[in-house]
mmCIF file of C-alpha atoms and ligand atoms in Angstrom:
data_model
loop_
_atom_site.group_PDB
_atom_site.id
_atom_site.type_symbol
_atom_site.label_atom_id
_atom_site.label_comp_id
_atom_site.label_asym_id
_atom_site.label_seq_id
_atom_site.Cartn_x
_atom_site.Cartn_y
_atom_site.Cartn_z
ATOM 1 C CA MET A 1 -4.436 -20.172 -29.519
ATOM 2 C CA ALA A 2 -2.166 -22.507 -27.603
ATOM 3 C CA PHE A 3 -1.843 -22.136 -23.839
ATOM 4 C CA LEU A 4 0.712 -23.132 -21.307
ATOM 5 C CA VAL A 5 -0.488 -24.190 -17.899
ATOM 6 C CA GLY A 6 1.728 -23.038 -15.070
ATOM 7 C CA LEU A 7 1.528 -21.889 -11.492
ATOM 8 C CA GLY A 8 -0.037 -18.732 -12.808
ATOM 9 C CA GLY A 9 -2.854 -20.572 -14.579
ATOM 10 C CA LEU A 10 -3.474 -20.259 -18.300
ATOM 11 C CA TYR A 11 -1.189 -18.074 -20.307
ATOM 12 C CA PRO A 12 -1.008 -17.748 -24.064
ATOM 13 C CA ALA A 13 1.925 -19.784 -25.376
ATOM 14 C CA GLY A 14 4.929 -17.557 -25.799
ATOM 15 C CA MET A 15 4.251 -15.380 -22.810
ATOM 16 C CA LYS A 16 6.561 -17.265 -20.506
ATOM 17 C CA GLU A 17 9.348 -17.104 -23.037
ATOM 18 C CA ARG A 18 8.744 -13.402 -23.548
ATOM 19 C CA SER A 19 8.757 -12.845 -19.829
ATOM 20 C CA MET A 20 12.277 -14.202 -19.718
ATOM 21 C CA ALA A 21 13.442 -11.566 -22.148
ATOM 22 C CA TYR A 22 13.421 -8.692 -19.671
ATOM 23 C CA ALA A 23 14.822 -8.300 -16.218
ATOM 24 C CA PRO A 24 12.549 -8.779 -13.221
ATOM 25 C CA LEU A 25 11.736 -5.539 -11.434
ATOM 26 C CA LYS A 26 13.058 -6.853 -8.128
ATOM 27 C CA GLU A 27 16.416 -7.595 -9.760
ATOM 28 C CA VAL A 28 16.632 -4.216 -11.451
ATOM 29 C CA TYR A 29 15.974 -2.483 -8.120
ATOM 30 C CA LYS A 30 17.770 -4.818 -5.760
ATOM 31 C CA ASP A 31 20.343 -2.191 -4.806
ATOM 32 C CA TYR A 32 17.644 0.449 -4.288
ATOM 33 C CA PHE A 33 14.533 -0.785 -2.496
ATOM 34 C CA TYR A 34 12.067 -3.614 -2.110
ATOM 35 C CA ILE A 35 9.538 -3.806 -4.927
ATOM 36 C CA GLY A 36 6.135 -4.771 -3.619
ATOM 37 C CA ALA A 37 2.567 -5.421 -4.701
ATOM 38 C CA ALA A 38 -0.750 -5.553 -2.885
ATOM 39 C CA VAL A 39 -2.278 -8.969 -3.412
ATOM 40 C CA LYS A 40 -5.746 -10.371 -3.073
ATOM 41 C CA LEU A 41 -4.478 -13.506 -1.415
ATOM 42 C CA GLY A 42 -7.316 -15.715 -0.309
ATOM 43 C CA GLU A 43 -9.874 -13.002 -0.651
ATOM 44 C CA TYR A 44 -11.728 -14.931 -3.352
ATOM 45 C CA ASN A 45 -12.603 -18.329 -2.048
ATOM 46 C CA SER A 46 -13.329 -19.788 -5.455
ATOM 47 C CA THR A 47 -10.186 -18.499 -7.136
ATOM 48 C CA PRO A 48 -6.934 -19.270 -5.390
ATOM 49 C CA PHE A 49 -4.941 -16.114 -5.753
ATOM 50 C CA TYR A 50 -2.033 -17.733 -7.480
ATOM 51 C CA GLN A 51 -4.152 -18.562 -10.520
ATOM 52 C CA ALA A 52 -4.452 -14.895 -11.237
ATOM 53 C CA TYR A 53 -1.331 -13.520 -9.668
ATOM 54 C CA GLY A 54 1.315 -16.071 -8.868
ATOM 55 C CA GLU A 55 3.422 -15.883 -11.965
ATOM 56 C CA ARG A 56 3.880 -12.123 -12.122
ATOM 57 C CA LEU A 57 4.074 -11.718 -8.386
ATOM 58 C CA LEU A 58 6.923 -14.146 -7.958
ATOM 59 C CA GLU A 59 8.754 -12.972 -11.024
ATOM 60 C CA HIS A 60 8.898 -9.273 -10.207
ATOM 61 C CA PHE A 61 8.134 -8.609 -6.541
ATOM 62 C CA ASN A 62 9.933 -9.289 -3.292
ATOM 63 C CA SER A 63 7.476 -7.641 -0.902
ATOM 64 C CA PHE A 64 3.798 -8.505 -0.518
ATOM 65 C CA THR A 65 0.997 -6.564 1.165
ATOM 66 C CA ALA A 66 -2.462 -8.035 1.705
ATOM 67 C CA GLU A 67 -4.821 -5.633 -0.075
ATOM 68 C CA ASN A 68 -7.558 -6.399 2.451
ATOM 69 C CA GLY A 69 -6.744 -9.684 4.141
ATOM 70 C CA MET A 70 -4.957 -8.248 7.186
ATOM 71 C CA LYS A 71 -7.308 -5.377 7.930
ATOM 72 C CA PRO A 72 -9.296 -5.609 11.171
ATOM 73 C CA GLU A 73 -12.535 -6.478 9.351
ATOM 74 C CA ASN A 74 -10.902 -9.641 8.040
ATOM 75 C CA ILE A 75 -9.104 -10.613 11.235
ATOM 76 C CA TYR A 76 -11.486 -9.845 14.088
ATOM 77 C CA ARG A 77 -15.092 -10.828 14.595
ATOM 78 C CA ASP A 78 -17.095 -11.042 17.826
ATOM 79 C CA GLY A 79 -14.023 -11.237 19.986
ATOM 80 C CA THR A 80 -12.317 -13.951 17.965
ATOM 81 C CA TYR A 81 -9.321 -13.738 15.684
ATOM 82 C CA ASP A 82 -8.947 -15.367 12.275
ATOM 83 C CA PHE A 83 -5.462 -15.262 10.766
ATOM 84 C CA THR A 84 -6.202 -17.381 7.693
ATOM 85 C CA TYR A 85 -5.312 -14.788 5.052
ATOM 86 C CA GLY A 86 -2.311 -13.353 6.824
ATOM 87 C CA ASP A 87 -0.902 -16.776 7.644
ATOM 88 C CA ARG A 88 -1.256 -17.834 4.014
ATOM 89 C CA LEU A 89 0.482 -14.698 2.775
ATOM 90 C CA VAL A 90 3.301 -15.013 5.297
ATOM 91 C CA ARG A 91 3.840 -18.674 4.387
ATOM 92 C CA TYR A 92 3.790 -17.900 0.670
ATOM 93 C CA ALA A 93 6.246 -15.032 1.087
ATOM 94 C CA ARG A 94 8.587 -17.127 3.196
ATOM 95 C CA GLU A 95 8.541 -19.961 0.639
ATOM 96 C CA HIS A 96 9.477 -17.536 -2.111
ATOM 97 C CA GLY A 97 11.971 -15.298 -0.353
ATOM 98 C CA ALA A 98 9.759 -12.221 -0.146
ATOM 99 C CA VAL A 99 8.964 -9.983 2.828
ATOM 100 C CA VAL A 100 5.509 -8.956 4.045
ATOM 101 C CA ARG A 101 4.272 -5.447 4.836
ATOM 102 C CA GLY A 102 1.538 -5.744 7.446
ATOM 103 C CA HIS A 103 -1.421 -3.527 6.588
ATOM 104 C CA THR A 104 -2.953 -2.240 8.833
ATOM 105 C CA LEU A 105 -3.499 -2.347 12.608
ATOM 106 C CA VAL A 106 -5.293 0.908 13.418
ATOM 107 C CA TRP A 107 -7.560 2.662 10.919
ATOM 108 C CA HIS A 108 -10.979 4.317 10.843
ATOM 109 C CA ASN A 109 -12.145 2.250 7.836
ATOM 110 C CA GLN A 110 -12.804 -1.460 7.445
ATOM 111 C CA THR A 111 -12.611 -1.741 11.212
ATOM 112 C CA SER A 112 -16.228 -1.837 12.338
ATOM 113 C CA SER A 113 -15.933 -5.462 13.423
ATOM 114 C CA LEU A 114 -13.471 -4.211 16.028
ATOM 115 C CA ILE A 115 -14.672 -0.734 16.919
ATOM 116 C CA PRO A 116 -17.994 0.171 15.308
ATOM 117 C CA GLY A 117 -18.066 3.768 16.537
ATOM 118 C CA LYS A 118 -17.597 5.755 19.714
ATOM 119 C CA ILE A 119 -17.307 3.454 22.729
ATOM 120 C CA PRO A 120 -16.265 4.169 26.345
ATOM 121 C CA LYS A 121 -12.617 5.239 26.537
ATOM 122 C CA GLU A 122 -11.540 2.486 28.915
ATOM 123 C CA GLU A 123 -13.067 -0.126 26.611
ATOM 124 C CA ALA A 124 -11.319 1.405 23.582
ATOM 125 C CA LYS A 125 -7.983 1.384 25.408
ATOM 126 C CA ARG A 126 -8.430 -2.254 26.356
ATOM 127 C CA LEU A 127 -9.394 -3.206 22.792
ATOM 128 C CA LEU A 128 -6.506 -1.330 21.189
ATOM 129 C CA LYS A 129 -4.007 -3.030 23.459
ATOM 130 C CA GLU A 130 -5.561 -6.461 23.040
ATOM 131 C CA TYR A 131 -5.891 -6.194 19.261
ATOM 132 C CA ILE A 132 -2.363 -4.956 18.575
ATOM 133 C CA SER A 133 -0.721 -7.304 21.061
ATOM 134 C CA THR A 134 -2.632 -10.276 19.663
ATOM 135 C CA VAL A 135 -2.171 -9.516 15.955
ATOM 136 C CA ALA A 136 1.377 -8.152 15.952
ATOM 137 C CA GLY A 137 2.220 -10.891 18.491
ATOM 138 C CA HIS A 138 0.777 -13.600 16.259
ATOM 139 C CA PHE A 139 2.898 -12.455 13.297
ATOM 140 C CA ARG A 140 5.950 -11.636 15.400
ATOM 141 C CA GLY A 141 9.155 -12.141 13.430
ATOM 142 C CA GLU A 142 7.303 -12.548 10.113
ATOM 143 C CA ILE A 143 6.485 -8.953 9.227
ATOM 144 C CA HIS A 144 9.077 -6.681 7.654
ATOM 145 C CA ALA A 145 7.084 -3.512 8.330
ATOM 146 C CA TRP A 146 3.730 -2.772 9.943
ATOM 147 C CA ASP A 147 1.478 0.100 8.972
ATOM 148 C CA VAL A 148 0.659 0.558 12.637
ATOM 149 C CA VAL A 149 -1.630 3.543 12.152
ATOM 150 C CA ASN A 150 -3.279 4.509 8.870
ATOM 151 C CA GLU A 151 -4.756 7.916 8.004
ATOM 152 C CA ALA A 152 -5.090 9.459 11.471
ATOM 153 C CA VAL A 153 -4.220 13.012 10.415
ATOM 154 C CA GLY A 154 -6.972 15.238 9.034
ATOM 155 C CA ASP A 155 -7.186 16.713 5.547
ATOM 156 C CA GLY A 156 -7.978 20.247 6.635
ATOM 157 C CA SER A 157 -7.323 19.987 10.352
ATOM 158 C CA GLN A 158 -4.757 18.320 12.564
ATOM 159 C CA TRP A 159 -6.665 15.138 13.408
ATOM 160 C CA ARG A 160 -9.196 12.850 11.766
ATOM 161 C CA THR A 161 -11.715 13.479 14.484
ATOM 162 C CA SER A 162 -14.316 11.180 12.890
ATOM 163 C CA SER A 163 -12.185 8.093 13.589
ATOM 164 C CA PRO A 164 -13.866 5.816 16.126
ATOM 165 C CA TRP A 165 -10.518 5.614 17.927
ATOM 166 C CA TYR A 166 -10.205 9.387 18.186
ATOM 167 C CA GLN A 167 -13.811 9.733 19.305
ATOM 168 C CA SER A 168 -13.581 7.014 21.924
ATOM 169 C CA TYR A 169 -10.292 8.317 23.327
ATOM 170 C CA GLY A 170 -11.437 11.907 23.038
ATOM 171 C CA GLY A 171 -8.077 12.768 21.443
ATOM 172 C CA PRO A 172 -5.071 11.427 19.537
ATOM 173 C CA GLU A 173 -3.250 9.513 22.311
ATOM 174 C CA TYR A 174 -4.366 6.232 20.772
ATOM 175 C CA ILE A 175 -1.757 6.836 18.050
ATOM 176 C CA ARG A 176 1.158 6.840 20.446
ATOM 177 C CA GLU A 177 -0.206 3.877 22.393
ATOM 178 C CA ALA A 178 -0.580 1.918 19.151
ATOM 179 C CA PHE A 179 3.140 2.307 18.413
ATOM 180 C CA GLU A 180 4.085 1.339 21.952
ATOM 181 C CA TYR A 181 1.991 -1.834 21.842
ATOM 182 C CA ALA A 182 3.271 -2.760 18.372
ATOM 183 C CA ARG A 183 6.864 -2.261 19.493
ATOM 184 C CA MET A 184 6.321 -4.499 22.495
ATOM 185 C CA ALA A 185 4.584 -7.198 20.444
ATOM 186 C CA ASP A 186 7.159 -7.354 17.642
ATOM 187 C CA PRO A 187 10.503 -5.796 18.555
ATOM 188 C CA ASP A 188 12.042 -6.424 15.115
ATOM 189 C CA ALA A 189 9.319 -5.183 12.766
ATOM 190 C CA LYS A 190 9.728 -1.713 11.303
ATOM 191 C CA LEU A 191 6.854 0.445 12.420
ATOM 192 C CA PHE A 192 5.212 2.908 10.037
ATOM 193 C CA TYR A 193 2.671 5.687 10.022
ATOM 194 C CA ASN A 194 0.892 5.505 6.642
ATOM 195 C CA ASP A 195 -1.282 8.102 4.905
ATOM 196 C CA TYR A 196 -2.475 9.605 1.613
ATOM 197 C CA ASN A 197 -1.756 13.167 0.434
ATOM 198 C CA VAL A 198 1.468 13.086 2.434
ATOM 199 C CA VAL A 199 3.081 15.114 -0.349
ATOM 200 C CA GLN A 200 0.540 17.898 0.082
ATOM 201 C CA PRO A 201 2.423 20.599 2.051
ATOM 202 C CA GLY A 202 -0.275 21.231 4.669
ATOM 203 C CA LYS A 203 -0.798 17.565 5.420
ATOM 204 C CA ARG A 204 2.930 16.897 5.424
ATOM 205 C CA GLU A 205 3.364 19.608 8.060
ATOM 206 C CA ARG A 206 0.533 18.154 10.122
ATOM 207 C CA ILE A 207 2.206 14.742 10.011
ATOM 208 C CA VAL A 208 5.494 16.250 11.160
ATOM 209 C CA ARG A 209 3.615 18.027 13.947
ATOM 210 C CA MET A 210 2.021 14.731 14.996
ATOM 211 C CA LEU A 211 5.416 13.008 15.140
ATOM 212 C CA GLU A 212 6.744 15.724 17.411
ATOM 213 C CA GLU A 213 3.685 16.275 19.550
ATOM 214 C CA LEU A 214 3.180 12.577 20.285
ATOM 215 C CA ASP A 215 6.906 11.766 20.275
ATOM 216 C CA LEU A 216 6.275 8.810 17.998
ATOM 217 C CA VAL A 217 9.926 7.986 17.378
ATOM 218 C CA GLU A 218 10.378 7.446 21.074
ATOM 219 C CA ALA A 219 7.291 5.213 20.986
ATOM 220 C CA GLY A 220 8.865 3.014 18.294
ATOM 221 C CA LEU A 221 8.115 4.579 14.898
ATOM 222 C CA ASP A 222 10.713 3.869 12.177
ATOM 223 C CA GLY A 223 9.226 5.449 9.102
ATOM 224 C CA ILE A 224 6.524 7.094 7.066
ATOM 225 C CA GLY A 225 4.418 5.314 4.466
ATOM 226 C CA ILE A 226 3.493 7.519 1.535
ATOM 227 C CA GLN A 227 0.483 5.825 -0.038
ATOM 228 C CA ALA A 228 1.091 7.462 -3.449
ATOM 229 C CA HIS A 229 -2.372 7.222 -4.980
ATOM 230 C CA TRP A 230 -1.273 9.735 -7.590
ATOM 231 C CA ASN A 231 -2.236 10.714 -11.122
ATOM 232 C CA LEU A 232 -0.764 11.867 -14.418
ATOM 233 C CA VAL A 233 -0.408 15.504 -13.347
ATOM 234 C CA TRP A 234 -0.259 15.469 -9.548
ATOM 235 C CA PRO A 235 1.909 15.642 -7.513
ATOM 236 C CA SER A 236 4.952 17.349 -9.005
ATOM 237 C CA VAL A 237 8.276 15.562 -8.796
ATOM 238 C CA ASP A 238 9.562 18.488 -6.705
ATOM 239 C CA GLU A 239 6.845 17.962 -4.134
ATOM 240 C CA ILE A 240 7.628 14.235 -4.026
ATOM 241 C CA SER A 241 11.328 14.978 -3.491
ATOM 242 C CA ARG A 242 10.635 17.542 -0.797
ATOM 243 C CA THR A 243 8.425 15.096 1.053
ATOM 244 C CA ILE A 244 10.986 12.298 1.021
ATOM 245 C CA GLU A 245 13.677 14.750 2.170
ATOM 246 C CA THR A 246 11.507 16.101 4.978
ATOM 247 C CA PHE A 247 11.156 12.687 6.592
ATOM 248 C CA ALA A 248 14.631 11.439 5.727
ATOM 249 C CA SER A 249 16.108 14.507 7.424
ATOM 250 C CA MET A 250 14.296 13.445 10.591
ATOM 251 C CA GLY A 251 16.120 10.110 10.416
ATOM 252 C CA LEU A 252 13.047 8.211 9.199
ATOM 253 C CA GLU A 253 12.722 5.593 6.483
ATOM 254 C CA VAL A 254 10.277 6.257 3.668
ATOM 255 C CA HIS A 255 8.144 3.518 2.128
ATOM 256 C CA ILE A 256 5.987 4.121 -0.906
ATOM 257 C CA THR A 257 3.125 1.867 0.112
ATOM 258 C CA GLU A 258 0.215 2.020 -2.370
ATOM 259 C CA LEU A 259 1.471 3.396 -5.672
ATOM 260 C CA ASP A 260 -0.921 3.715 -8.610
ATOM 261 C CA ILE A 261 -1.565 6.388 -11.244
ATOM 262 C CA ASP A 262 -5.180 7.410 -11.865
ATOM 263 C CA CYS A 263 -5.344 8.085 -15.620
ATOM 264 C CA TYR A 264 -8.468 10.232 -15.026
ATOM 265 C CA ASP A 265 -6.478 12.607 -12.790
ATOM 266 C CA GLY A 266 -8.916 12.201 -9.932
ATOM 267 C CA ASN A 267 -11.947 13.283 -11.951
ATOM 268 C CA PRO A 268 -14.872 10.943 -11.311
ATOM 269 C CA SER A 269 -17.045 12.417 -14.079
ATOM 270 C CA THR A 270 -14.692 11.942 -17.047
ATOM 271 C CA PRO A 271 -16.198 9.281 -19.322
ATOM 272 C CA GLN A 272 -14.422 6.011 -19.926
ATOM 273 C CA MET A 273 -11.250 6.424 -22.010
ATOM 274 C CA GLU A 274 -9.559 3.969 -24.313
ATOM 275 C CA TYR A 275 -5.976 3.062 -23.614
ATOM 276 C CA THR A 276 -4.618 4.933 -26.628
ATOM 277 C CA PRO A 277 -0.937 5.076 -27.609
ATOM 278 C CA GLU A 278 -0.940 8.707 -26.383
ATOM 279 C CA LEU A 279 -2.211 7.705 -22.977
ATOM 280 C CA GLU A 280 0.214 4.819 -22.836
ATOM 281 C CA GLU A 281 3.034 7.249 -23.579
ATOM 282 C CA ARG A 282 1.948 9.729 -20.898
ATOM 283 C CA LEU A 283 1.650 6.999 -18.292
ATOM 284 C CA SER A 284 5.018 5.635 -19.229
ATOM 285 C CA ARG A 285 6.692 9.057 -18.899
ATOM 286 C CA ARG A 286 4.966 9.650 -15.601
ATOM 287 C CA TYR A 287 6.228 6.390 -14.147
ATOM 288 C CA ALA A 288 9.702 7.135 -15.504
ATOM 289 C CA GLU A 289 9.909 10.529 -13.765
ATOM 290 C CA ILE A 290 8.516 9.197 -10.499
ATOM 291 C CA PHE A 291 11.004 6.338 -10.377
ATOM 292 C CA GLU A 292 13.801 8.710 -11.174
ATOM 293 C CA VAL A 293 12.938 10.595 -7.977
ATOM 294 C CA PHE A 294 12.839 7.349 -6.010
ATOM 295 C CA ARG A 295 16.257 6.342 -7.344
ATOM 296 C CA GLN A 296 17.682 9.751 -6.476
ATOM 297 C CA HIS A 297 16.621 9.013 -2.905
ATOM 298 C CA LYS A 298 18.360 5.694 -2.658
ATOM 299 C CA GLY A 299 18.915 4.843 1.000
ATOM 300 C CA GLU A 300 15.957 7.014 2.034
ATOM 301 C CA VAL A 301 13.193 5.290 0.069
ATOM 302 C CA THR A 302 13.611 1.668 1.103
ATOM 303 C CA SER A 303 10.453 0.039 -0.293
ATOM 304 C CA VAL A 304 8.085 0.775 -3.206
ATOM 305 C CA THR A 305 4.773 -1.109 -3.338
ATOM 306 C CA PHE A 306 2.188 -0.950 -6.125
ATOM 307 C CA TRP A 307 -1.453 -1.107 -5.086
ATOM 308 C CA GLY A 308 -2.261 -4.152 -7.183
ATOM 309 C CA LEU A 309 -0.736 -6.016 -10.038
ATOM 310 C CA THR A 310 -2.863 -5.789 -13.198
ATOM 311 C CA ASP A 311 -5.105 -2.952 -14.408
ATOM 312 C CA PRO A 312 -8.444 -4.823 -14.353
ATOM 313 C CA ASP A 313 -7.931 -5.732 -10.688
ATOM 314 C CA SER A 314 -7.198 -2.199 -9.533
ATOM 315 C CA TRP A 315 -9.552 -0.522 -7.067
ATOM 316 C CA LEU A 316 -9.309 2.548 -9.364
ATOM 317 C CA ASN A 317 -11.803 0.972 -11.766
ATOM 318 C CA GLY A 318 -14.370 1.861 -9.137
ATOM 319 C CA PHE A 319 -12.909 4.888 -7.349
ATOM 320 C CA SER A 320 -11.716 8.348 -8.376
ATOM 321 C CA GLY A 321 -11.227 11.732 -6.748
ATOM 322 C CA GLY A 322 -12.099 10.567 -3.276
ATOM 323 C CA ARG A 323 -15.317 8.745 -4.117
ATOM 324 C CA PHE A 324 -16.659 5.435 -5.298
ATOM 325 C CA LEU A 325 -18.014 5.426 -8.853
ATOM 326 C CA LYS A 326 -21.555 4.273 -9.636
ATOM 327 C CA GLU A 327 -20.343 2.169 -12.530
ATOM 328 C CA ARG A 328 -17.095 0.474 -13.339
ATOM 329 C CA ARG A 329 -14.795 2.614 -15.505
ATOM 330 C CA GLU A 330 -11.654 1.035 -16.942
ATOM 331 C CA ASN A 331 -8.544 2.655 -15.560
ATOM 332 C CA TYR A 332 -4.922 1.884 -16.456
ATOM 333 C CA PRO A 333 -2.956 2.677 -13.305
ATOM 334 C CA LEU A 334 -0.469 -0.196 -13.015
ATOM 335 C CA LEU A 335 2.398 -1.846 -14.885
ATOM 336 C CA PHE A 336 0.641 -4.976 -16.177
ATOM 337 C CA ASP A 337 -2.424 -5.272 -18.394
ATOM 338 C CA GLY A 338 -5.288 -7.709 -18.069
ATOM 339 C CA LYS A 339 -3.351 -10.446 -19.820
ATOM 340 C CA GLY A 340 -0.550 -10.056 -17.324
ATOM 341 C CA ASP A 341 1.685 -8.513 -19.981
ATOM 342 C CA PRO A 342 4.003 -5.645 -19.049
ATOM 343 C CA LYS A 343 2.994 -2.232 -20.381
ATOM 344 C CA LYS A 344 5.243 0.488 -21.727
ATOM 345 C CA ALA A 345 5.324 1.990 -18.217
ATOM 346 C CA PHE A 346 6.991 -1.200 -17.015
ATOM 347 C CA PHE A 347 9.803 -0.803 -19.526
ATOM 348 C CA SER A 348 10.163 2.878 -18.671
ATOM 349 C CA ILE A 349 11.150 1.992 -15.112
ATOM 350 C CA ILE A 350 13.492 -0.862 -15.900
ATOM 351 C CA ASN A 351 15.397 0.982 -18.637
ATOM 352 C CA TRP A 352 16.780 4.356 -17.670
HETATM 353 C C1 LIG B 1 -6.370 3.281 1.451
HETATM 354 C C2 LIG B 1 -5.972 2.110 2.322
HETATM 355 C C3 LIG B 1 -5.802 0.870 1.514
HETATM 356 C C4 LIG B 1 -6.906 0.679 0.517
HETATM 357 C C5 LIG B 1 -7.040 1.887 -0.337
HETATM 358 C C6 LIG B 1 -8.085 1.634 -1.382
HETATM 359 O O1 LIG B 1 -5.324 3.801 0.754
HETATM 360 O O2 LIG B 1 -4.798 2.334 3.041
HETATM 361 O O3 LIG B 1 -5.790 -0.235 2.368
HETATM 362 O O4 LIG B 1 -8.122 0.417 1.159
HETATM 363 O O5 LIG B 1 -7.365 2.969 0.496
HETATM 364 O O6 LIG B 1 -8.009 0.372 -1.939
#
């Protein structure tokens, strides 16, 4: 087989030509919202990210999120800051006319380098202020939207009380402070609260309660990030609509921040499935109905980001239903296959 060598590495001859035959996602949706992808920029030292991702990323996406590169565990160690990954992503985005979603400043996961567990409150307050001022300050003017706080609301109760931030503060005030510090450090970035299961009525209500109780809009919050780790059957399009409308009616922007569709419907024990034409069809219809809802909420949904680019690179090959799998299981959650070719789902969202 003949290959072409391009920015994106090796591609079978013909692929580039074929890729010209359909409209780029970012063009199709330019009057609706940003189209983003989470990228593994710089996370593999031996494989520059553009060998695996560059071509598709630049062709279809105008918003980039670092999948891991801008989380505290990759920025902060022993009191020192390392902005290598974020700087590279910001530079790359600027060179190619894309925006960057900053992900994430305050979280309970992947943060042990910063706050390993419960620490004295005064120390936690000092750290929170220093970390946000330093990081959001470093990227000031370069970040379109920050996920300032990620996953601080509980699944069955109001707060995620196991968070080291919650434990150290002895309450949720760290959330409001985080928005205040982010607003001071980068006055122009849009500031988001980001979470999963936002479409679940109980959690949605708890998020609304948090916004009111902590007066987060006054502290600088601009919008809500709906992660959208969804599946073929959940959530219903009605629930998605209701959720967008709930936040839009409060004057907030809605970003879809981590979209992917688990083809195992959140069941970790289902054996590996082949990507049959039936499954391809179901996935394609699912993406079509979801994007129809997003389009209906033009002006309210202002950014849609996929959590990855190609199926083999998705975290869902190792995670399902809230837990990590013992063995890799091929999942098919995204728009591009392992060769970088668009799947039927891709065509279902560009032709409607
Ligand atoms: C959450 C986080 C993301 C990512 C995913 C799994 O949704 O917000 O950063 O870690 O889990 O990849």
